[in-house]
Each structure stands twice: as C-alpha cells, then as structure tokens.
Coordinates of C-alpha atoms in Angstrom, one line a residue:
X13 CA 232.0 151.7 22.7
X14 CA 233.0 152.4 26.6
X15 CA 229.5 153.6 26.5
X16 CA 227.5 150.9 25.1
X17 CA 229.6 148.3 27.6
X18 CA 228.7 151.1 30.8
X19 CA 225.1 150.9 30.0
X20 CA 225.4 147.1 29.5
X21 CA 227.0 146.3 32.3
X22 CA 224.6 148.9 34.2
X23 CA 221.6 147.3 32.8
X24 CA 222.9 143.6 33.9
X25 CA 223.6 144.8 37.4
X26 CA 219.9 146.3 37.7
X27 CA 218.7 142.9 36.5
X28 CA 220.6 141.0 39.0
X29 CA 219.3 143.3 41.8
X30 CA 216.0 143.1 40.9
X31 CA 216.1 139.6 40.8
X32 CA 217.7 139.6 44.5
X33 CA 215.3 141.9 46.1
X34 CA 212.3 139.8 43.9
X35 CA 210.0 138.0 47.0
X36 CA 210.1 134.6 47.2
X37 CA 207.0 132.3 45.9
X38 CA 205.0 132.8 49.2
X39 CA 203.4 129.2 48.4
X40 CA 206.1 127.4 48.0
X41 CA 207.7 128.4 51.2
X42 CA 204.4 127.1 52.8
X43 CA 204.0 124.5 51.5
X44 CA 207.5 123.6 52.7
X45 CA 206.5 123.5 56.2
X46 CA 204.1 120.4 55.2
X47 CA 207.1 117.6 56.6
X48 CA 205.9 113.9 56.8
X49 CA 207.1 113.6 60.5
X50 CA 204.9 116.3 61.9
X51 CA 201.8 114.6 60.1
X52 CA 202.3 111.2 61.0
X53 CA 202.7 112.8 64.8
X54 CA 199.3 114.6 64.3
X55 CA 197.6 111.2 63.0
X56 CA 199.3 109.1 66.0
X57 CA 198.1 112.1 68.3
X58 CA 194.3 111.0 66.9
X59 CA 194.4 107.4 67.2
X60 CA 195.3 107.6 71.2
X61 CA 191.0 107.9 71.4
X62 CA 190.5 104.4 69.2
X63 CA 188.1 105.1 66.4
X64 CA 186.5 107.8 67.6
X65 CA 183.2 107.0 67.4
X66 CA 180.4 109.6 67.7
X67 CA 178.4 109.5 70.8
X68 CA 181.4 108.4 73.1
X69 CA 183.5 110.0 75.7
X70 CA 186.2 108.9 73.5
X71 CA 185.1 110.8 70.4
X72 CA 184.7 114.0 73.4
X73 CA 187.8 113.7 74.3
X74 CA 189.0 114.0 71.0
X75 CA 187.0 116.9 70.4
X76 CA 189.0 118.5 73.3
X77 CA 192.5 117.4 71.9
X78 CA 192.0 118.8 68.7
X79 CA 191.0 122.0 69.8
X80 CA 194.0 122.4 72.5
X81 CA 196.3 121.6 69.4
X82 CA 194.3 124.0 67.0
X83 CA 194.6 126.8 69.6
X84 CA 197.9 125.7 70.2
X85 CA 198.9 126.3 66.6
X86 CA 197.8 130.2 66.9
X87 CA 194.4 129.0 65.4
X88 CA 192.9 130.2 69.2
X89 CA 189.5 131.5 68.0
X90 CA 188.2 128.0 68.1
X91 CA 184.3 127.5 68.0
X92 CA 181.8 124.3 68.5
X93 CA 178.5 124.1 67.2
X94 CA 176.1 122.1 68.6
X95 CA 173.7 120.0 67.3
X96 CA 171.1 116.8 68.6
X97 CA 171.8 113.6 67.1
X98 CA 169.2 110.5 67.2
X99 CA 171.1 106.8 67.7
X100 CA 168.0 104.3 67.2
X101 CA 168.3 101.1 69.1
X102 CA 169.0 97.8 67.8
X103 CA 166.7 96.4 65.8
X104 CA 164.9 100.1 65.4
X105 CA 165.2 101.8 61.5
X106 CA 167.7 103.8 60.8
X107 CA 166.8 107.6 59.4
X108 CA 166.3 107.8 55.9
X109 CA 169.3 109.1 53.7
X110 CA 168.4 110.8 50.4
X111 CA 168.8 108.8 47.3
X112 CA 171.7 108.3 45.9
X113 CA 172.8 109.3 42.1
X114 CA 172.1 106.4 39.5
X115 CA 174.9 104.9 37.4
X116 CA 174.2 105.3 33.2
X117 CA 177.3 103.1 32.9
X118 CA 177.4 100.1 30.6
X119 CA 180.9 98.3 32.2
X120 CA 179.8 96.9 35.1
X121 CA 177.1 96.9 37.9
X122 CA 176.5 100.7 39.6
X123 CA 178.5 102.4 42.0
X124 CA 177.4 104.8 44.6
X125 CA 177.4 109.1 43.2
X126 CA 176.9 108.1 39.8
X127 CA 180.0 105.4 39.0
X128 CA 180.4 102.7 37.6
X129 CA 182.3 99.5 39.3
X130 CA 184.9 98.6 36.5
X131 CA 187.6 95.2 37.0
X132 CA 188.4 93.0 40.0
X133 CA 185.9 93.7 43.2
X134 CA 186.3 92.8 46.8
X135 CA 183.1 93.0 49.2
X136 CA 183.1 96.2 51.5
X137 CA 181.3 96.6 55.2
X138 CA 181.9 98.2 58.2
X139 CA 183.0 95.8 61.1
X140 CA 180.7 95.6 64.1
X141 CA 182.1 92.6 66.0
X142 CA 184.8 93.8 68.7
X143 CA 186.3 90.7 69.0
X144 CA 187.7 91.0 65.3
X145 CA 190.1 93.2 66.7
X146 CA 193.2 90.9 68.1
X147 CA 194.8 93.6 70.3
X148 CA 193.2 94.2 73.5
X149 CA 194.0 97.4 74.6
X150 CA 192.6 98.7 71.5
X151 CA 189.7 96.7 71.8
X152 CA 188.8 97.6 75.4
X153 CA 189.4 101.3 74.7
X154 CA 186.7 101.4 71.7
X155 CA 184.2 99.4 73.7
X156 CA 181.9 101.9 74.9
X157 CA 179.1 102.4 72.1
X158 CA 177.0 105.1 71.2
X159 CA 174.3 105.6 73.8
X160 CA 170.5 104.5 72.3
X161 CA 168.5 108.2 72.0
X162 CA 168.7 111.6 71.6
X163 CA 172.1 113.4 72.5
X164 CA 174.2 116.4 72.1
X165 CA 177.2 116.2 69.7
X166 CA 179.2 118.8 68.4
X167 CA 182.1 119.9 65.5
X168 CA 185.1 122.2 66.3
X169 CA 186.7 124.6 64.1
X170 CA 188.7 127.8 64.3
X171 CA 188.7 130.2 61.6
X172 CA 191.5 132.0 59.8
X173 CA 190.6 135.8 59.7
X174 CA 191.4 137.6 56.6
X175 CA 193.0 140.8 56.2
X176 CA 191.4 142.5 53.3
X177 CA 187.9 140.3 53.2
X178 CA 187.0 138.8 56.0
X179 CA 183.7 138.5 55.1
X180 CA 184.0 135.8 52.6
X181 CA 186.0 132.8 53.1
X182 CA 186.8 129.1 52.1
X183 CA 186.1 125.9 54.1
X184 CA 189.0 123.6 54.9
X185 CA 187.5 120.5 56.0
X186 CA 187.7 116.3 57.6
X187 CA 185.5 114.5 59.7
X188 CA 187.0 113.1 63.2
X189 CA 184.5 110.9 63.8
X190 CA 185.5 106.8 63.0
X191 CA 184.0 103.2 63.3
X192 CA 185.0 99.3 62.7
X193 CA 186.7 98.5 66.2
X194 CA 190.2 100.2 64.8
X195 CA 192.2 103.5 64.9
X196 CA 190.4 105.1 62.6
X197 CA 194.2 106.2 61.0
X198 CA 193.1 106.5 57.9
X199 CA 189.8 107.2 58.0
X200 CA 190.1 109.9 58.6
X201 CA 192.6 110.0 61.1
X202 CA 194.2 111.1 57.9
X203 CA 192.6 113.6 56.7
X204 CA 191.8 115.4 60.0
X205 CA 196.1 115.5 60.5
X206 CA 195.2 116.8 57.2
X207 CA 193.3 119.9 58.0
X208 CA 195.1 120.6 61.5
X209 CA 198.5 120.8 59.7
X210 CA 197.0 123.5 57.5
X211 CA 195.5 125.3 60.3
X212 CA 198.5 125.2 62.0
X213 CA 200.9 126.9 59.2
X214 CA 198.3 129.2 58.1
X215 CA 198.2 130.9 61.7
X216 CA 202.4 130.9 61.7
X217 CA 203.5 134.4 62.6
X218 CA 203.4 136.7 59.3
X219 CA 201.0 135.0 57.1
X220 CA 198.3 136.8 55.6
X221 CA 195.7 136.0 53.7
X222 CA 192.9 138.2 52.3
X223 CA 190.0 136.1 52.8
X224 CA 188.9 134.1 55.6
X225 CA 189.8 130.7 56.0
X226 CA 187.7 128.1 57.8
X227 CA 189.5 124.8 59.6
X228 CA 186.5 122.4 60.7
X229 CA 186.5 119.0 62.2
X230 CA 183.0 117.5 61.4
X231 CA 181.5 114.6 63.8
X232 CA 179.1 112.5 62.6
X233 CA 180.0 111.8 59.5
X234 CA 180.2 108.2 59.4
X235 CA 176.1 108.1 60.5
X236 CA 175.1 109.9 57.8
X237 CA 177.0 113.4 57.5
X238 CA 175.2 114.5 59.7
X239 CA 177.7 117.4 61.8
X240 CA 178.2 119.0 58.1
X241 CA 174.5 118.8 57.3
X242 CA 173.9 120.6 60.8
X243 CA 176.4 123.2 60.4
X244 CA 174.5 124.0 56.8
X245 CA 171.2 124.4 58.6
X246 CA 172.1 126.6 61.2
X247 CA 174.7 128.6 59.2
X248 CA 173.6 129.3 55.9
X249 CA 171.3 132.3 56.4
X250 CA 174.0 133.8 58.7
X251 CA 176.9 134.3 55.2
X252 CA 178.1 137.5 54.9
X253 CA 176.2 139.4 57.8
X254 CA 178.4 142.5 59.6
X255 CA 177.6 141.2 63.6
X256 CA 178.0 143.6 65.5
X257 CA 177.1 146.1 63.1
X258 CA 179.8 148.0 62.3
X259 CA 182.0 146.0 63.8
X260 CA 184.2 144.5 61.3
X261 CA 183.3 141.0 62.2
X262 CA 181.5 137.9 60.9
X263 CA 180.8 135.5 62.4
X264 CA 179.8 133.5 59.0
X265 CA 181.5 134.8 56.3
X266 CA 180.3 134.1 53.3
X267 CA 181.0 130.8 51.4
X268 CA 183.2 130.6 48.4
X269 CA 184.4 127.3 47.8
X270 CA 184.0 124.4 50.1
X271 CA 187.0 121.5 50.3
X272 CA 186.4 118.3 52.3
X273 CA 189.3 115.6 52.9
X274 CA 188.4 111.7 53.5
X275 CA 191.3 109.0 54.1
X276 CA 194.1 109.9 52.3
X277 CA 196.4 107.6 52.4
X278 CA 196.0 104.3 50.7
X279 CA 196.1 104.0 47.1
X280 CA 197.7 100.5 47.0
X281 CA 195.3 100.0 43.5
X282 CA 192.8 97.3 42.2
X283 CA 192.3 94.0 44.0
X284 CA 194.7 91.6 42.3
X285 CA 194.3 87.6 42.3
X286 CA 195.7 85.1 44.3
X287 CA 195.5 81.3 45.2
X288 CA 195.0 80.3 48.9
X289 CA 195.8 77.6 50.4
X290 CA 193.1 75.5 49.2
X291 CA 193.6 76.2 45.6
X292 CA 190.6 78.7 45.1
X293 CA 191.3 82.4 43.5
X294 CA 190.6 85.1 45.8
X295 CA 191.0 89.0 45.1
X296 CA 193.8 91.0 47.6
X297 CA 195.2 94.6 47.5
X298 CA 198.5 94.9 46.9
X299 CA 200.6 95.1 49.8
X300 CA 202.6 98.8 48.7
X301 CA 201.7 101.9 47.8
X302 CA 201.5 101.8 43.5
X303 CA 203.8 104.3 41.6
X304 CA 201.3 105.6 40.3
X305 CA 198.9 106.3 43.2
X306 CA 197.4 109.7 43.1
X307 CA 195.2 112.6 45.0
X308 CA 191.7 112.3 43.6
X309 CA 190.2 115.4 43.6
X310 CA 186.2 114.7 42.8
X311 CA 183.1 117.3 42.3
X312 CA 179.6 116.0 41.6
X313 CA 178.3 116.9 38.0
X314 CA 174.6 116.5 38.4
X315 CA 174.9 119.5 41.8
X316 CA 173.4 122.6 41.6
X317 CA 177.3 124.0 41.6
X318 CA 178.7 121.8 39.5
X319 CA 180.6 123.9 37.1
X320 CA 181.8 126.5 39.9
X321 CA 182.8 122.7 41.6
X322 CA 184.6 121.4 38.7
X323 CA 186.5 124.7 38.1
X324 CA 187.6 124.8 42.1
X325 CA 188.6 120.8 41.2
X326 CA 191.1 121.9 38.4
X327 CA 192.4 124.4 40.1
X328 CA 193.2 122.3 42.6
X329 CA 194.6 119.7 40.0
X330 CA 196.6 122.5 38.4
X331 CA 198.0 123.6 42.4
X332 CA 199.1 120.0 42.8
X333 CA 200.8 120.0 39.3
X334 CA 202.9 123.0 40.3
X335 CA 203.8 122.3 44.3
X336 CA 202.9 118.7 45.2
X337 CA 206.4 116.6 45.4
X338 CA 205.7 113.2 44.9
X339 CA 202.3 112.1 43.8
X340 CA 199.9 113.4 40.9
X341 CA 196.3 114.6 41.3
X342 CA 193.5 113.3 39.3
X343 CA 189.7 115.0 39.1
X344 CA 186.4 113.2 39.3
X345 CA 182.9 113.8 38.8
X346 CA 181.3 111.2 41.0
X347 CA 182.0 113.2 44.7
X348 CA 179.2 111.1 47.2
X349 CA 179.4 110.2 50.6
X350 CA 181.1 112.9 52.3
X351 CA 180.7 116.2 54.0
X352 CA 180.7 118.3 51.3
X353 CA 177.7 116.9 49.7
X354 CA 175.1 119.2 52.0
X355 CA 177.0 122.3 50.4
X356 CA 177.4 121.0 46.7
X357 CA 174.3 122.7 45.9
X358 CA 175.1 126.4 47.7
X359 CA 178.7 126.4 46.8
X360 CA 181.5 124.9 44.7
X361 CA 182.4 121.8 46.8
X362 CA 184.8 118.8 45.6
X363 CA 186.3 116.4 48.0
X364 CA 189.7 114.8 48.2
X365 CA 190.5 111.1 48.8
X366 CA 193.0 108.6 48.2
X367 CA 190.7 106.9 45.5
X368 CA 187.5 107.8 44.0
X369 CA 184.9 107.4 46.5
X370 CA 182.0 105.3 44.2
X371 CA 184.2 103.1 41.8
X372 CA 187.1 102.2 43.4
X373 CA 186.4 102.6 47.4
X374 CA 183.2 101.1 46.6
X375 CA 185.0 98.0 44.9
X376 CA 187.3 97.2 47.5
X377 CA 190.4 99.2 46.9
X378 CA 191.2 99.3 50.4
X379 CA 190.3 96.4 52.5
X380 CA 191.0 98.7 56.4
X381 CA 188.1 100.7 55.0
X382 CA 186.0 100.5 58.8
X383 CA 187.6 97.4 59.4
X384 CA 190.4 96.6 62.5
X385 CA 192.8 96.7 60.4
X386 CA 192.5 100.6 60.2
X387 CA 195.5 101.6 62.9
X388 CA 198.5 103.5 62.3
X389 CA 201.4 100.3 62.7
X390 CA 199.7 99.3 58.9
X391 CA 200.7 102.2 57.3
X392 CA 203.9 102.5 55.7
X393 CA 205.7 106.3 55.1
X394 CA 204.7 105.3 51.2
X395 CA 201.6 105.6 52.7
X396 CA 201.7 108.6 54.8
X397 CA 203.4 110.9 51.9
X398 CA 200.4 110.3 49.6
X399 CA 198.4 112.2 52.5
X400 CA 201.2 114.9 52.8
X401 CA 200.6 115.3 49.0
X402 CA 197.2 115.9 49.5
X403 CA 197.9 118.2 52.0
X404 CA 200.5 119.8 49.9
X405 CA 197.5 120.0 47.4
X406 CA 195.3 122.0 49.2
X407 CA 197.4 123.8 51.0
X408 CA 198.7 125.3 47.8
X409 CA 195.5 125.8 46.3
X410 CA 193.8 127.5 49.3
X411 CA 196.6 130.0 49.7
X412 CA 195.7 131.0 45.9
X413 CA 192.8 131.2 45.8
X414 CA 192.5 133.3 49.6
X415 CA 195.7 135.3 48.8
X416 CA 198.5 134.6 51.0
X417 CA 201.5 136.7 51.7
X418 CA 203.9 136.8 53.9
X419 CA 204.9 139.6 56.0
X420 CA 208.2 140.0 57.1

C-alpha cells in the first residue's frame, strides 16, 4: 500500500512539474501587449498631418513619421516603392475603375462587391468643400490639394524576416492615405495604428516567427487603390526568388495570405429614425458603440482565391474567438473597395473593417465616412477598443499561421 501511495504521490509531483516548466501560450502573451492607450497614441500620432491626402506634403510627411516609428519599433529594414500617379484636372475624366460585382439580391436595391442594401439608408459622399470643416486649424492644415498631373508617390513598409522560411510570407496591411477635409482617424487612421502596433510587437526582442511577415502602409488608396495595385505590378514576378543567389535573402518572398485593415472603429449599427425640429423623419446613427458591434472579416466569393480566402477568413474568425477580449468577429463574402482586391485573384485575401464594406458602409452606417466629422475628439474608447479587437484579431491569427515563438 506504501507503494502504491509512493508511486502516486511520485506520479502527481511529475504532473505538477510538467505543468510548471509547460511554455506559456506564446499568443496570448502577444497579444497582451495590444493596450488601448498605445493605439489611440499611434492614431493621434497620424492625425497631426490632417487627412493625409495623397499628393500633398502632408501625406509625405506622414510617410516619414511612420517609417521613423516603424524603425523605431525594431522594424528598421523599412522599404518605399515608388510608383507615378495621374491627378486629372477639374472638370477632366477620371481613370476608369474595373466593374464592380452585381448584386443577385431580392431585398433591396444593390450594393457595391456583390451586397445587397437591407433596412434604413442614409446617403454617403466624400466631402469636398473645406469650409464644412468648423475648426480652423484643421482646415488650414488640409488645404493644400493634390497637384493637377503626373507625380511620384510612394508606400512604406518593413518586413518581418522569418527564421525558418523566409522565403514565403504574409502581408499585414492599411492604407495612410485620407480625404473629406478631416483627420482621417478612422479612416484609416485606424487601421494604419492597426498595422504599426503589430509591427511593433512582432519585432520585440525574442520573437520569432518562421515565415516572413510583411507591414505595409499603402497610399493611394482612396483614388482608386492604386499604391496596392502598384506594388502587385512591380512585385509579383519577383515571389520567392533567392537575390543574391545564395544569399539567404528575398527580397519578395512569396505570398501566402494577404490581410488588409480599413476603419476599424465605428460600429454604432443601422441608421435609426428621428423627428427634427420641423416634424419630418430623418435617419441618424446611434450615438454609442452597440453591444453587439463586431470585427467583420470579409473575402470575395466570385475571386480567383476565393476558397483559399474564405478559409484564411475563418481562421481568422476562429483566432478572434479564442484571443479577442471584448468584441466578436463576423465573416463576409462581399470584400470590395480596398487594397486587397488587386491580390484576391493571386492569393487568399480578406479585409477587415468595422462593418461590411458594400451593405452596411454603403448604406450609411457611419456618417464620418470622408466627411469632417472624421477626427480623433469623436471617438469614444468604445470606439477605439473595437479597433484594438481587430488588432487583437489579426495579430493572433498572423502569429499562427507564421509560427511564433518566443525565445527566452
């Protein structure tokens, strides 16, 4: 019996050592530097440069502050690719986009990537008039304009080396770029704090991961995506290719999934009614952040990728089950307008928002959408934590599917 209880009580302490000396979730601990303070500081950081419009020495100087804080972070091999860009004059066409994805829905009129536009609507536009915005610093700081003609712009991004492969790797993405006479705090103020909080804990002291992990900052985006669209013409040949040979290096490792953020913050819900002052029902957006607001997490179904897309967009779901803290995720199959779409048909690409981008941004879900409104004092930390979610999100599901550890 002394015997039995001895190799019990042997077998119990052997348990509880390996349990001690078991290493921690690497993830989680990660995903614990995410704090709501440091990415409302990186999203203030942003909106000193007003909307950041493309073309302007304001969206330059941008440029520059991003890429002193991403080499700041440890991220230090930053890179800029360069690419012309063609502002007509007024009055002069502007270039032709590709066609857009027809709605089969029967509830309501079409939305843009395939949607359909369900419930209450409000109209959506971008703001052109400067004088809409009431505070005047603000308005004299975004009122150079993009220069008529043909001009150099460029994106910035640092890459992430990994240990094992570093000749594949994943994209991490925003655009910097902004418009409406604003901010630009949400969009996408929000989800370029986003991407440079990832970048930064990814390049901490003693993380690993095996694969190569790219942080970009796209310009352009709001005239027609056209930094990502650049980036895919110039780098897509280049995937996978040893340079130097023998070397180790590459300088475009090859692409395995592509994830873009777009304005993460305000999920506030449908437009609701109310009675002005002369007695006539208009539609307004709640004033809070709903309960259930979410991280939508979309993928376009009629893509040449679309089922390596939708199984990136449910892992991503299923990372945000386990590790987000406050907010749910939710997967689409209407992804449009954003800079993923030039790589949805070379590799899995899904984009993250605040709402889905064709039936609820396109029907007025949030009214600072490229208006004036868009600056960081209209925000409320309810807000802000639905973006640390979503960076929680990808964070999380990056470091699986790359393979992080943690060296001690």
């Amino acid at each position: 019996m002394k015997a039995v209880l001895g190799l019990s009580l042997a077998l119990a302490l052997t348990a509880q050592t390996a349990c001690a000396q078991a290493p921690a979730d690497p993830i989680a601990a990660l995903v614990k530097q995410l704090e709501l303070d440091k990415y409302k500081a990186t999203i203030k950081g942003l909106t000193q440069f007003g909307d950041r419009r493309q073309g302007t020495a304001r969206n330059r100087q941008a440029l520059d502050w991003i890429e002193a804080q991403l080499k700041s972070y440890g991220c230090s091999n930053t890179e800029r690719l360069q690419y012309q860009f063609t502002q007509p004059a007024p009055g002069e066409p502007a270039p032709k986009r590709a066609p857009g994805i027809a709605s089969g829905g029967a509830g309501g009129p079409p939305g843009q990537g395939g949607s359909t536009l369900f419930g209450n609507r409000i109209p959506t536009g971008v703001n052109t008039d400067p004088l809409r915005q009431p505070d005047e610093r603000l308005r004299a700081l975004n009122a150079e304009q993009t220069p008529v003609g043909t001009s150099l712009r460029e994106n910035v991004y640092c890459t992430k080396v990994g240990s094992t492969h570093p000749e594949e790797m994943y994209l991490v993405s925003a655009h910097m770029d902004g418009i409406g006479f604003g901010e630009a705090a949400n969009d996408d103020g929000s989800g370029t704090a986003l991407v440079m909080e990832l970048a930064r804990i990814f390049s901490m002291p003693g993380v690993e991961t095996d694969r190569s992990i790219r942080f970009v900052l796209w310009n352009n985006e709001e005239t027609g995506l056209n930094g990502a669209a650049a980036y895919v013409e110039q780098r897509k040949d280049l995937q996978g290719i040893e340079s130097p040979k023998g070397s180790g290096k590459y300088p475009e490792p090859k692409w395995l999934g592509m994830i873009q953020h777009d304005m993460m913050m305000y999920d506030h819900g449908m437009p609701v009614p109310k009675v002005d002052a002369d007695g006539k029902t208009i539609y307004v957006s709640p004033p809070e952040q709903r309960l259930e607001a979410d991280v939508n997490i979309e993928y376009q179904s009629v893509s040449k990728q679309a089922d390596g897309s939708a199984r990136l967009a449910w892992a991503f779901r299923a990372a945000n089950d386990k590790y987000a803290t406050h907010y749910p995720a939710a997967v689409g199959f209407h992804m449009t307008n954003t800079d993923s779409t030039p790589f949805m048909d070379l590799v899995p690409s899904i984009s993250l928002r605040e709402n889905e981008r064709g039936q609820q941004i396109g029907a007025g879900w949030n009214p600072n959408w490229h208006q004036p409104t868009d600056v960081y004092a209209n925000y409320s930390d309810k807000d802000f934590l639905l973006g640390l979610n979503a960076a929680q999100t990808t964070l999380a599901g990056v470091a699986q599917l790359a393979g992080v550890r943690l060296k001690k």
